[in-house]
Coordinates of C-alpha atoms and ligand atoms in Angstrom, one line a residue:
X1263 CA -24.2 -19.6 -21.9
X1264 CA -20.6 -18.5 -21.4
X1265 CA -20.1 -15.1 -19.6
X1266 CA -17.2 -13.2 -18.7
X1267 CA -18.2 -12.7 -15.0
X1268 CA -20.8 -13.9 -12.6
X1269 CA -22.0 -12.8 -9.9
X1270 CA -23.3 -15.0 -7.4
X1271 CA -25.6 -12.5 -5.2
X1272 CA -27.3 -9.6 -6.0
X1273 CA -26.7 -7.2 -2.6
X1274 CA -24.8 -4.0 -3.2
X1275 CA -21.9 -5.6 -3.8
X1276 CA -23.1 -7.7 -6.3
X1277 CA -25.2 -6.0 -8.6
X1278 CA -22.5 -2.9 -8.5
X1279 CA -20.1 -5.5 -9.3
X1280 CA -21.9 -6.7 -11.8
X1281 CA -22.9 -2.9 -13.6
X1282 CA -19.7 -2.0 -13.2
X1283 CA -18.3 -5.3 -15.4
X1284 CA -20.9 -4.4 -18.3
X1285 CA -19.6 -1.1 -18.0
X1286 CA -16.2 -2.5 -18.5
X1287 CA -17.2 -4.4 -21.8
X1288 CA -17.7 -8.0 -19.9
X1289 CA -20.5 -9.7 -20.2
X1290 CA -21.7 -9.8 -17.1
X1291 CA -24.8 -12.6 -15.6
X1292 CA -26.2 -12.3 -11.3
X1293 CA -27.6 -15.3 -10.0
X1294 CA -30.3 -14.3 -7.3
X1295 CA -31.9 -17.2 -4.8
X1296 CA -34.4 -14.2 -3.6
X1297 CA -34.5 -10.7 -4.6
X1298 CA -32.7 -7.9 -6.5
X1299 CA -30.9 -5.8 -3.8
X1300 CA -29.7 -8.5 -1.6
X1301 CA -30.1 -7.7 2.1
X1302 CA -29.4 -3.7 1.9
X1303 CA -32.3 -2.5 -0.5
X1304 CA -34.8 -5.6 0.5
X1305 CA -33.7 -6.0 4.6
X1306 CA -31.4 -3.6 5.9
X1307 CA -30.7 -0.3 4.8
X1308 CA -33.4 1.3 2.8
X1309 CA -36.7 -0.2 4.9
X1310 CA -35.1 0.9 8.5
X1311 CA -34.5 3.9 6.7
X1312 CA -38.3 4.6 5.9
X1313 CA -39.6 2.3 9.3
X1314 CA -37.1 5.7 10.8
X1315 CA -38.8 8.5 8.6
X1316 CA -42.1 7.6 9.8
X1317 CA -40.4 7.8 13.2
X1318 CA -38.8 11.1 12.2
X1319 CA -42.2 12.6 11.5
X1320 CA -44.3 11.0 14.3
X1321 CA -41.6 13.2 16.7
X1322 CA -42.1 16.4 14.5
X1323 CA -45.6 16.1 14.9
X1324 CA -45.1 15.6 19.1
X1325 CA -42.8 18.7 19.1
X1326 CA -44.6 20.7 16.5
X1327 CA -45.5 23.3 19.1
X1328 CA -42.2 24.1 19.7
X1329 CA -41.7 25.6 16.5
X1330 CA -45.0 27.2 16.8
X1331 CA -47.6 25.0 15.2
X1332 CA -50.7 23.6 17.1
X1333 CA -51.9 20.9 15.8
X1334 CA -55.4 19.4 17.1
X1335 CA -56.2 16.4 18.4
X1336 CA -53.3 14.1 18.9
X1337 CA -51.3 11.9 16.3
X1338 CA -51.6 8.3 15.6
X1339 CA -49.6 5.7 14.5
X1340 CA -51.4 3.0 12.1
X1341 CA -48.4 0.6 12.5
X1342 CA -49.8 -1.3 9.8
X1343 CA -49.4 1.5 7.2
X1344 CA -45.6 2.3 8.4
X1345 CA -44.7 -1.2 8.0
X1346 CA -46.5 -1.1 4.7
X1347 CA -45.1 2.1 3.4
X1348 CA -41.4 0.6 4.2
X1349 CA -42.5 -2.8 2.3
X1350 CA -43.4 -0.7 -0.7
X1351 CA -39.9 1.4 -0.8
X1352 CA -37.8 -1.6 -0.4
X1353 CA -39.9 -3.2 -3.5
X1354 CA -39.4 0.0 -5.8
X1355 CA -35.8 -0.4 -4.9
X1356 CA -35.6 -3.9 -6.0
X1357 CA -37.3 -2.8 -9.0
X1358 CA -35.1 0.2 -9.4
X1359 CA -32.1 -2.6 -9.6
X1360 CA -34.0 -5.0 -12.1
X1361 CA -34.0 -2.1 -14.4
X1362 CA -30.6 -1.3 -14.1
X1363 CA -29.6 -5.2 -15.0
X1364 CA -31.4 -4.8 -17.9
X1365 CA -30.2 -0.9 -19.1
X1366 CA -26.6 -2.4 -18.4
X1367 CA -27.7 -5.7 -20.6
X1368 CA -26.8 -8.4 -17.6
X1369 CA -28.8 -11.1 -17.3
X1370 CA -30.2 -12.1 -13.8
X1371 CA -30.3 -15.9 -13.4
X1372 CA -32.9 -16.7 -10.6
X1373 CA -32.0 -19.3 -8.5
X1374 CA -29.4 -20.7 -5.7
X1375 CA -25.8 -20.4 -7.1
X1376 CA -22.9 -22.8 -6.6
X1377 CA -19.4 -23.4 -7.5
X1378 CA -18.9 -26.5 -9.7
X1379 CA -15.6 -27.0 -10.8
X1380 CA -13.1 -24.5 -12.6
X1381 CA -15.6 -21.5 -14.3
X1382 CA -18.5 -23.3 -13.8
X1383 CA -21.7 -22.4 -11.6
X1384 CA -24.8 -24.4 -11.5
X1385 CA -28.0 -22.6 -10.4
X1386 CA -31.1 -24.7 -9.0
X1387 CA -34.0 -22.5 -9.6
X1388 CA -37.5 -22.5 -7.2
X1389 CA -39.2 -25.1 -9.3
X1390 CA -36.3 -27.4 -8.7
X1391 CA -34.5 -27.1 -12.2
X1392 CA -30.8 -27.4 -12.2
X1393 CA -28.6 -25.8 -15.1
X1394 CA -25.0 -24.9 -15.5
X1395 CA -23.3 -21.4 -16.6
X1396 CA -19.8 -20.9 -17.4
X1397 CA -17.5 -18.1 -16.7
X1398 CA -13.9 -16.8 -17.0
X1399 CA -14.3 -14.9 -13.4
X1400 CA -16.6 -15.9 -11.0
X1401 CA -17.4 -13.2 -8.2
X1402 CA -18.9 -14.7 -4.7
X1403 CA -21.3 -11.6 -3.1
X1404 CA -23.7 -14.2 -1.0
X1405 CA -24.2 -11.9 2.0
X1406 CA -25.2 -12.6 5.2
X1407 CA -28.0 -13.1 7.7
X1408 CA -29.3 -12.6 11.3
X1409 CA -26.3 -14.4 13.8
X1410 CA -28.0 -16.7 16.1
X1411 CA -26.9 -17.4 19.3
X1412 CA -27.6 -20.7 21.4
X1413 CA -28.9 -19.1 24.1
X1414 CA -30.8 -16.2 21.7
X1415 CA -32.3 -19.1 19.3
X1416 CA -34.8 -17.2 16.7
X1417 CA -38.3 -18.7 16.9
X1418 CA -39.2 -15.6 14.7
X1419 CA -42.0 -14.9 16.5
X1420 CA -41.1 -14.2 20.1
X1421 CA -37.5 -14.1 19.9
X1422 CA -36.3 -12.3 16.3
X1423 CA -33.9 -11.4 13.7
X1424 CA -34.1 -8.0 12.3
X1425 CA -36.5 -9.4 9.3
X1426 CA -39.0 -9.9 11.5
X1427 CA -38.7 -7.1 13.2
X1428 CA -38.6 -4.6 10.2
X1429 CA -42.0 -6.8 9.3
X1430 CA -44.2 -7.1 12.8
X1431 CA -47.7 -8.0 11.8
X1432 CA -48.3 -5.4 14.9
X1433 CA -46.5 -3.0 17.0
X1434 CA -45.4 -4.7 20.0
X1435 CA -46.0 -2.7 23.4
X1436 CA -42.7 -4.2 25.2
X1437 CA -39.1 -5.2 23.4
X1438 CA -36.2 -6.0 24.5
X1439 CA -33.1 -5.5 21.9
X1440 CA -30.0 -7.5 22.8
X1441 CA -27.1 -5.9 21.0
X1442 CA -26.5 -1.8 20.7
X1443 CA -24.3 -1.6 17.6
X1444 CA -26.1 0.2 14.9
X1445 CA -28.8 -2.0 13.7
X1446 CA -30.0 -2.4 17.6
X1447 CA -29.8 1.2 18.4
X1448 CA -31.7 1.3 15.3
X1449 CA -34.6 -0.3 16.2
X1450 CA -34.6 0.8 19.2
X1451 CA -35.0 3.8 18.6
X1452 CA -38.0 3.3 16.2
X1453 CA -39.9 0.9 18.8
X1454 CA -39.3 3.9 21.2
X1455 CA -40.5 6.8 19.1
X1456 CA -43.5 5.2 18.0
X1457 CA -44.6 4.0 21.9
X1458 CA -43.0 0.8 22.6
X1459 CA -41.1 0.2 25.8
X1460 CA -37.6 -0.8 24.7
X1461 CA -34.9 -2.5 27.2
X1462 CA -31.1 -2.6 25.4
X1463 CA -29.3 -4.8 26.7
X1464 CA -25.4 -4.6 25.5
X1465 CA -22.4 -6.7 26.8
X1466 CA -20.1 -4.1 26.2
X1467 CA -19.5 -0.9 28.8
X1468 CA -21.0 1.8 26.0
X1469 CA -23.5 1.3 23.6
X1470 CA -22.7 1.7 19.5
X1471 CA -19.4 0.4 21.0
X1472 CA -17.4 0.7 18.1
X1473 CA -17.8 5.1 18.3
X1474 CA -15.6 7.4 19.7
X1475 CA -16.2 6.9 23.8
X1476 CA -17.5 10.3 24.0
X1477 CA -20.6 9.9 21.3
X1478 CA -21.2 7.0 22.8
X1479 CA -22.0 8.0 26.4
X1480 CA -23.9 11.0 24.1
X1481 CA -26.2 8.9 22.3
X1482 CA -26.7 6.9 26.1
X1483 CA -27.6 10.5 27.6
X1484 CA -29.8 11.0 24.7
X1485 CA -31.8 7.5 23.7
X1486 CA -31.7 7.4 28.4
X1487 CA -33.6 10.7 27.9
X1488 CA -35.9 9.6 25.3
X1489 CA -37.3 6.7 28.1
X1490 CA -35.4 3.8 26.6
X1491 CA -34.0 1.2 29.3
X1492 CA -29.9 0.9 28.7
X1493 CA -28.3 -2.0 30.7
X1494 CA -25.0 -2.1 29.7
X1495 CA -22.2 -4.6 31.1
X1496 CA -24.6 -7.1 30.7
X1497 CA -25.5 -10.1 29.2
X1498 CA -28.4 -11.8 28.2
X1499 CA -28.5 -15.7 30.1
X1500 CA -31.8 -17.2 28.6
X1501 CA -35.3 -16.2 27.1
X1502 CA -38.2 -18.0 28.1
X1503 CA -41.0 -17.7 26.0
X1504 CA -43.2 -20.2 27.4
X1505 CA -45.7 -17.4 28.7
X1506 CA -47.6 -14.8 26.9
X1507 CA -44.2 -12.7 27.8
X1508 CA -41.2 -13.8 27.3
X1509 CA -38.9 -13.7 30.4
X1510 CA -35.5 -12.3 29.7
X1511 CA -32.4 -13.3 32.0
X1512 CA -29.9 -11.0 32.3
X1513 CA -26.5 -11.0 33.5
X1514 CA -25.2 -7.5 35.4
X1515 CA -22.8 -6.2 36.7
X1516 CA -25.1 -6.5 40.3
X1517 CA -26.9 -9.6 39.8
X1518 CA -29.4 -11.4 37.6
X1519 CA -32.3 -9.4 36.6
X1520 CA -35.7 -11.0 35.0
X1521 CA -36.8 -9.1 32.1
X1522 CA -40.5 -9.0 30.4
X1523 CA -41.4 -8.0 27.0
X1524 CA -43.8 -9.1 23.9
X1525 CA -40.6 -9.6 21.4
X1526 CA -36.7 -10.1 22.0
X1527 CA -34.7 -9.0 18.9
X1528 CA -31.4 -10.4 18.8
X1529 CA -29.2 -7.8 17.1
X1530 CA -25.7 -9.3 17.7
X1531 CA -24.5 -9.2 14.1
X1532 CA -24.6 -11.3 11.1
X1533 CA -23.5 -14.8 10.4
X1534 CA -22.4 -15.4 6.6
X1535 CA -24.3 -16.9 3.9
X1536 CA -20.8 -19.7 2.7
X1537 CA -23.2 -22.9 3.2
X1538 CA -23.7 -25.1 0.1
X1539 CA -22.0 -22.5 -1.9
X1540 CA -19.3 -25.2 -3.2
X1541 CA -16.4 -23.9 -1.4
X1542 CA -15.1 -27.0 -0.1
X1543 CA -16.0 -28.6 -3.7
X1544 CA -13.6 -25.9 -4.8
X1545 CA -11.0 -25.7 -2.4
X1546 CA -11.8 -22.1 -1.5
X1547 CA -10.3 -21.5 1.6
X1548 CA -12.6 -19.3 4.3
X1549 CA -11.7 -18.6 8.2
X1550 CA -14.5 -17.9 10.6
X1551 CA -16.8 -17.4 8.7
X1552 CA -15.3 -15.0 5.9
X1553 CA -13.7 -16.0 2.7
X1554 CA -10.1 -15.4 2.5
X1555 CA -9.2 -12.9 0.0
X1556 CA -6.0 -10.6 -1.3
X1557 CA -6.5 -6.6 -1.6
X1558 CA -8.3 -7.5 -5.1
X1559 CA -10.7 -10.0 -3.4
X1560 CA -9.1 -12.9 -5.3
X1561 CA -9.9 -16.1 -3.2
X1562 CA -6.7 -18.8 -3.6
X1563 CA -8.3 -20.2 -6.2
X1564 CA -7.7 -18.8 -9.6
X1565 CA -11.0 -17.6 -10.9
X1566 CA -12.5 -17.1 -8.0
X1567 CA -12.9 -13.8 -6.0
X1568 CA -15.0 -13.1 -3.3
X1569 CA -16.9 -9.6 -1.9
X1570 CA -19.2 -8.1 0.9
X1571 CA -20.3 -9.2 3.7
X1572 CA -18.2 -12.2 3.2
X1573 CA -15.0 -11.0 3.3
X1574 CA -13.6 -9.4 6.2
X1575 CA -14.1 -5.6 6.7
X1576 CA -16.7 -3.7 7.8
X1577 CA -20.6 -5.5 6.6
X1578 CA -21.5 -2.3 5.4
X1579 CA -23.2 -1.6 1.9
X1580 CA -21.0 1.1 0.7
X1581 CA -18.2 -1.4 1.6
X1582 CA -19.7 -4.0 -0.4
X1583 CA -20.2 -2.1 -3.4
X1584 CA -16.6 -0.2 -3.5
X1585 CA -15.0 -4.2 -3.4
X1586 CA -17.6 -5.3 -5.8
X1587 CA -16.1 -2.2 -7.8
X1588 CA -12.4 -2.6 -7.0
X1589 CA -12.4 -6.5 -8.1
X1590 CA -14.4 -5.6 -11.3
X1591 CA -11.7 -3.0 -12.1
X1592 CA -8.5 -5.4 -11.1
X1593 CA -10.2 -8.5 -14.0
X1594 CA -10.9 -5.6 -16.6
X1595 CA -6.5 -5.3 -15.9
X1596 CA -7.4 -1.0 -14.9
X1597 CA -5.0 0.3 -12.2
X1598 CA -6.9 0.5 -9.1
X1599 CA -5.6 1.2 -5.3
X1600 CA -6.9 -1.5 -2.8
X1601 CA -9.5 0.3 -0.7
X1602 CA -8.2 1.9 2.7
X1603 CA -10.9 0.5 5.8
X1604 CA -9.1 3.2 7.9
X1605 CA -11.1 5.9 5.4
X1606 CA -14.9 4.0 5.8
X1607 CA -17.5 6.0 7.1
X1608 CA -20.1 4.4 9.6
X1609 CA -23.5 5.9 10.8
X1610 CA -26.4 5.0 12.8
X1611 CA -29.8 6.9 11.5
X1612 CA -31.2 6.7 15.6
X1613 CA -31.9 10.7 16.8
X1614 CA -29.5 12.2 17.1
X1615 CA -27.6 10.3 14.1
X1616 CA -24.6 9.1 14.6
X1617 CA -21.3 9.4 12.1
X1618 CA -17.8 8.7 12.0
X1619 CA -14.8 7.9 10.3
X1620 CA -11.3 7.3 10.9
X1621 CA -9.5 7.1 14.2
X1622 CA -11.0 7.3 17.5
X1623 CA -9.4 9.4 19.9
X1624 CA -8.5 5.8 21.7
X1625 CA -7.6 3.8 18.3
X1626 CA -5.3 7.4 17.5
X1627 CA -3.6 7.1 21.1
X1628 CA -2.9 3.2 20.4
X1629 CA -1.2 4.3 17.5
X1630 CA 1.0 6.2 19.3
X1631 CA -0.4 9.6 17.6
X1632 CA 0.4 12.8 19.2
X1633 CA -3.0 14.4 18.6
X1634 CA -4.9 17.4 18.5
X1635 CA -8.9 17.2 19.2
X1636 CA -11.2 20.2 18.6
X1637 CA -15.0 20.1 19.4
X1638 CA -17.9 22.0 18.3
X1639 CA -21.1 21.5 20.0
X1640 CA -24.2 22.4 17.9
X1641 CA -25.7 24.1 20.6
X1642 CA -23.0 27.1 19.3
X1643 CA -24.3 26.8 15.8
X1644 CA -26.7 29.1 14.4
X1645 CA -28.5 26.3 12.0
X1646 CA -28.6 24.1 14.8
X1647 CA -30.5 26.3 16.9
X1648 CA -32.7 27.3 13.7
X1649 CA -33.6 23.8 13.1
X1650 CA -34.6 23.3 17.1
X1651 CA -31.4 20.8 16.5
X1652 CA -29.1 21.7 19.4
X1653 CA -28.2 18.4 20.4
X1654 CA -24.3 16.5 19.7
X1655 CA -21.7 17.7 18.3
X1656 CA -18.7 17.0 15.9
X1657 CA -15.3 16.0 17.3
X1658 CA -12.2 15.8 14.9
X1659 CA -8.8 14.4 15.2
X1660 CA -5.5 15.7 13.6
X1661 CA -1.8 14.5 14.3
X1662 CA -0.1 17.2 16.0
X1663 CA 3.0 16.7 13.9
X1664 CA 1.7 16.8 10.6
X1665 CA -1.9 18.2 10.8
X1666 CA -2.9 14.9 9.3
X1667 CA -6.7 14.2 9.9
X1668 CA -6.8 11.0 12.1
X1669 CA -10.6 11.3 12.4
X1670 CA -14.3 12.6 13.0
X1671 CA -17.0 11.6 15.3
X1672 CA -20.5 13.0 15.0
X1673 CA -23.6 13.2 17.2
X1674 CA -26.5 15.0 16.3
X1675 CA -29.1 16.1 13.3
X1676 CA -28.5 15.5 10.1
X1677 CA -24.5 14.2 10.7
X1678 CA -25.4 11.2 8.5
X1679 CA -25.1 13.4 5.1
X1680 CA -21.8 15.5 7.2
X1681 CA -19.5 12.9 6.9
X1682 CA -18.9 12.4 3.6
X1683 CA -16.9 15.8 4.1
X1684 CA -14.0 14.6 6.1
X1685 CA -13.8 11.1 3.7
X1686 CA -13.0 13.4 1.2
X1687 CA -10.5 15.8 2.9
X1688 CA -8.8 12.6 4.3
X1689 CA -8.5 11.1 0.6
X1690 CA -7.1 13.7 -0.3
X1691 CA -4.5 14.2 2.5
X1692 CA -5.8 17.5 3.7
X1693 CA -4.7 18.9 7.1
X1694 CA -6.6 20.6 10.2
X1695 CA -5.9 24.1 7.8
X1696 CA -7.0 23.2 5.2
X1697 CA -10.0 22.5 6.8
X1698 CA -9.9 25.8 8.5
X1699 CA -9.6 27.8 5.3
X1700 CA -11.9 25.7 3.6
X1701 CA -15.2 28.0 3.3
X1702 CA -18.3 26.7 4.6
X1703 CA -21.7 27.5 3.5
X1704 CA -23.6 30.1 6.8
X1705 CA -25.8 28.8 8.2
X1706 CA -25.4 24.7 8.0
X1707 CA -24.6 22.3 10.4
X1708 CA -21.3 21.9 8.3
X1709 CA -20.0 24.8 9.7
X1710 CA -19.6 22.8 12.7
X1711 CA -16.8 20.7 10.8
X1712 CA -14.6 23.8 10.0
X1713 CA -15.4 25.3 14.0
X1714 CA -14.4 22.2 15.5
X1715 CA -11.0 22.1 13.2
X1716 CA -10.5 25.5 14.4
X1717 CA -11.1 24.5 18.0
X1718 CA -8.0 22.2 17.7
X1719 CA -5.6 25.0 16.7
X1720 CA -6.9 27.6 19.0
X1721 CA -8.5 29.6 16.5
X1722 CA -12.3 28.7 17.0
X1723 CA -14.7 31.6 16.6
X1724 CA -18.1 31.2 17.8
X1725 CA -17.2 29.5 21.4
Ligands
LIG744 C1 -31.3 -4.2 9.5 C2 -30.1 -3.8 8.7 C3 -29.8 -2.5 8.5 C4 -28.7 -2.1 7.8 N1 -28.4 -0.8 7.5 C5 -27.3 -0.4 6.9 C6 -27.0 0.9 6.6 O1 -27.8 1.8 6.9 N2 -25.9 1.2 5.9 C7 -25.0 0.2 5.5 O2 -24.0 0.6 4.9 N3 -25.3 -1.1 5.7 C8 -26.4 -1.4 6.4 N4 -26.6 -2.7 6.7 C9 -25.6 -3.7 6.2 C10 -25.8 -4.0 4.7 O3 -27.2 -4.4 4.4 C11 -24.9 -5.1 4.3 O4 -23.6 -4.8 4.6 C12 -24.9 -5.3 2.8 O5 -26.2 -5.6 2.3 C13 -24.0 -6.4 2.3 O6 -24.0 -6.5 0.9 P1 -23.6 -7.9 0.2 O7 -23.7 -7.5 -1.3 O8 -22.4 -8.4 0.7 O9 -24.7 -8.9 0.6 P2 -26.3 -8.9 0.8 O10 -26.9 -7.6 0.7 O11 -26.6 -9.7 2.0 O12 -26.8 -9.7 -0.5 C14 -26.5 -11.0 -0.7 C15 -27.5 -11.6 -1.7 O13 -27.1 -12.8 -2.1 C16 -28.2 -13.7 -2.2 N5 -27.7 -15.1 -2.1 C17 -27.1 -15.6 -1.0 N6 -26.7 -16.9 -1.3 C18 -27.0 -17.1 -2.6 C19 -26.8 -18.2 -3.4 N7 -26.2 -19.3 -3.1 N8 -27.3 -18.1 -4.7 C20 -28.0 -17.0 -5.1 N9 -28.1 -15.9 -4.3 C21 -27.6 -16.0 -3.1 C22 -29.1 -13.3 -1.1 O14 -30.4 -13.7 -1.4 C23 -28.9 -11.8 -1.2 O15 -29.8 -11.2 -2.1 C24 -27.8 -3.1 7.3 C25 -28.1 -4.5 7.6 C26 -29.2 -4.8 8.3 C27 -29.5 -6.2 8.5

């Protein structure tokens, strides 16, 4: 079969590339070793998101009395049934994107995909059964998967990746996550809520290091306050998991300190999926693990393009999909702007959530910004206090020159579906007044956007 495009992958940067190329008037194949989704619908995003609902809701239950509700008896968690409720979104997800390949008339090749020559991809299926596709423009979105270090080795059992741990066949009572950036915190957080006694351990000084400093040392007053163990500054030696518990050597700042806990979950980032893929065969050329590619995610090779996980940039989904969207657009011969990474939003789903995009207030110093910063807490904000949400608040950056918004950095309820705010003022250039005059709905946590922009000019009402 001869197609325009293939995609070799089917995560969110795949299959949107792929939708996006029938859309275009290409005919358009995926090849998938596993299942529809990739890692974001099957692994990653989506299950953590419902393993953190049933979270959500265990806590609402705890603190229903605040908002006036007795409830009798006490409320349980059937581990089983939250693991199993998570299972079941992530598969009506996959199935949400088989239908889509189908509506969009792409055909999904099932199998492990590799490059074979100019055009050409061969696909070994399950059963063994090698066959060979040709296309004009073939699009690499293989994704990644749980980094491993040597000292951190995965058993899957005792010491894990996040696979396992979205997947426990029971709740553990002790865990010990090694890495705070937002898949760690993450977990963490769920283990917590639901009654597990979770130690993070982070090399870095802050946790979710890549946030602003201040949300950071939030989020450590907050998950600190919730009962979970923080070591920070340190470093994880060895695991021994020769006893019913493993031990867990860590490295501080004051010594060495023994841990114990059922699990460890290693949560230091992702290693890429380039083996056996034919890049060498090909000539492709990749660095550290990422495949080398131009603004339109063309590899050097002519025919070739690469997206994701793989390519350098943040390994987010939304990333994925917006290159998976960009490439598309540059074969189809559309005008389309290379993506700006400086305008990516990044959240963490813990409680409080976690948002951001842009400059930190350190990153906008480095550039040798002049800068204005206003901050809102939500304990000023009317919804917040409604909701029983009091906690965080919403930072912003502008450049005192120009009123040009550098940035925003969120901690607290609900900031996950607040960000997408300030992407769009900053893509479309608007200044700290414009955000002022912008009229914001009474009462939402949103107002908190336009009170902290206020703030930076002097001109903040409701502190
Ligand atoms: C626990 C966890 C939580 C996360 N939460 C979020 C979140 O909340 N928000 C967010 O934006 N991001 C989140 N991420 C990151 C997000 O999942 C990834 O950035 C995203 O999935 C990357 O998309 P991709 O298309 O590059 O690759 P992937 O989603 O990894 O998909 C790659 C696909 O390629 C397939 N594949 C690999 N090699 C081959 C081959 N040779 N032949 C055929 N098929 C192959 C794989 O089976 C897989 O299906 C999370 C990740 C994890 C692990």
């Amino acid at each position: 079969m001869n197609y325009d495009v293939i995609v070799i992958g089917s995560g969110p940067g795949g299959y949107v590339a792929a939708i996006r190329a029938s859309q275009l008037g290409l005919k358009t194949a995926v090849v998938e070793r596993e299942s529809l989704g990739g890692i974001c619908l099957n692994w990653g995003c989506i299950p953590t998101k419902a393993l953190l609902k049933s979270a959500q809701v265990f806590e609402y239950l705890n603190h229903a009395a605040d908002y006036g509700i007795t409830i009798e008896g006490q409320g349980v968690v059937d581990f089983g049934a939250v693991i199993k409720r998570s299972r079941g979104v992530a598969d009506g997800m996959s199935k949400g994107v088989q239908f889509l390949m189908k509506k969009n008339k792409i055909d999904v090749i099932y199998g492990f995909g590799k490059l074979k020559g100019k055009g050409t991809v061969e696909v070994k299926a399950a059963d063994g059964t090698v066959a060979e596709h040709q296309a004009k423009h073939i699009i690499l979105a293989t994704g990644g998967r749980s980094r491993e270090l040597p000292n951190l080795k995965q058993d899957g059992v005792k010491v894990i990746g996040y696979r396992q741990a979205m997947n426990l066949p029971k709740q553990p009572k002790s865990i010990v996550v090694v890495g705070s950036g937002a898949i760690g915190i993450e977990f963490a957080y769920f283990y917590n809520s639901i009654g597990t006694k979770v130690t993070v351990v982070e090399f870095l000084g802050d946790i979710v290091p890549l946030e602003d400093e201040e949300v950071s040392k939030q989020l450590n007053r907050s998950l600190k306050k919730q009962g979970i163990n923080i070591m920070t500054n340190s470093t994880v030696e060895s695991v021994d998991t020769s006893g019913e518990l493993c031990k867990v050597s860590v490295k501080t700042a004051t010594g060495v300190e023994i841990l114990e806990a059922e699990v460890v979950l290693s949560a230091i980032g992702i290693s890429t999926n380039l083996e056996g893929i034919g890049l060498e065969e090909t000539g492709v050329k990749f660095d550290k693990g990422k495949v080398l590619v131009d603004d339109y995610y063309r590899t050097n090779v002519e025919g070739i393009y690469a997206i994701g996980d793989i390519v350098k940039g943040q390994a987010l989904a939304h990333v994925a999909s917006a290159e998976g969207i960009t490439c598309v657009e540059k074969i189809a011969g559309l005008h389309v702007d290379p993506i700006n990474y400086n305008n990516i939003p990044g959240c963490t789903y813990c409680s409080p959530e976690v948002a951001s995009v842009g400059y930190t207030e350190k990153a906008a110093r480095e550039a040798g910004y002049e800068i204005k910063i206003g901050k809102f807490p939500f304990s000023a904000s009317g919804k917040a206090s409604a909701a029983g949400a009091k906690e965080g608040f919403v930072k912003v950056i502008f450049d005192a020159k120009y009123g040009e918004f550098l940035g925003a950095h969120m901690i607290g309820f609900n900031v996950t579906e607040m960000i997408a705010e300030v992407v769009t003022a900053r893509k479309l250039e608007t200044t700290g007044h414009d955000v002022i005059k912008t009229i914001h709905p009474h009462p939402t946590m949103s107002e908190a956007i336009m009170e902290a922009a206020a703030d930076a000019y002097g001109e903040v009402i409701h502190l």
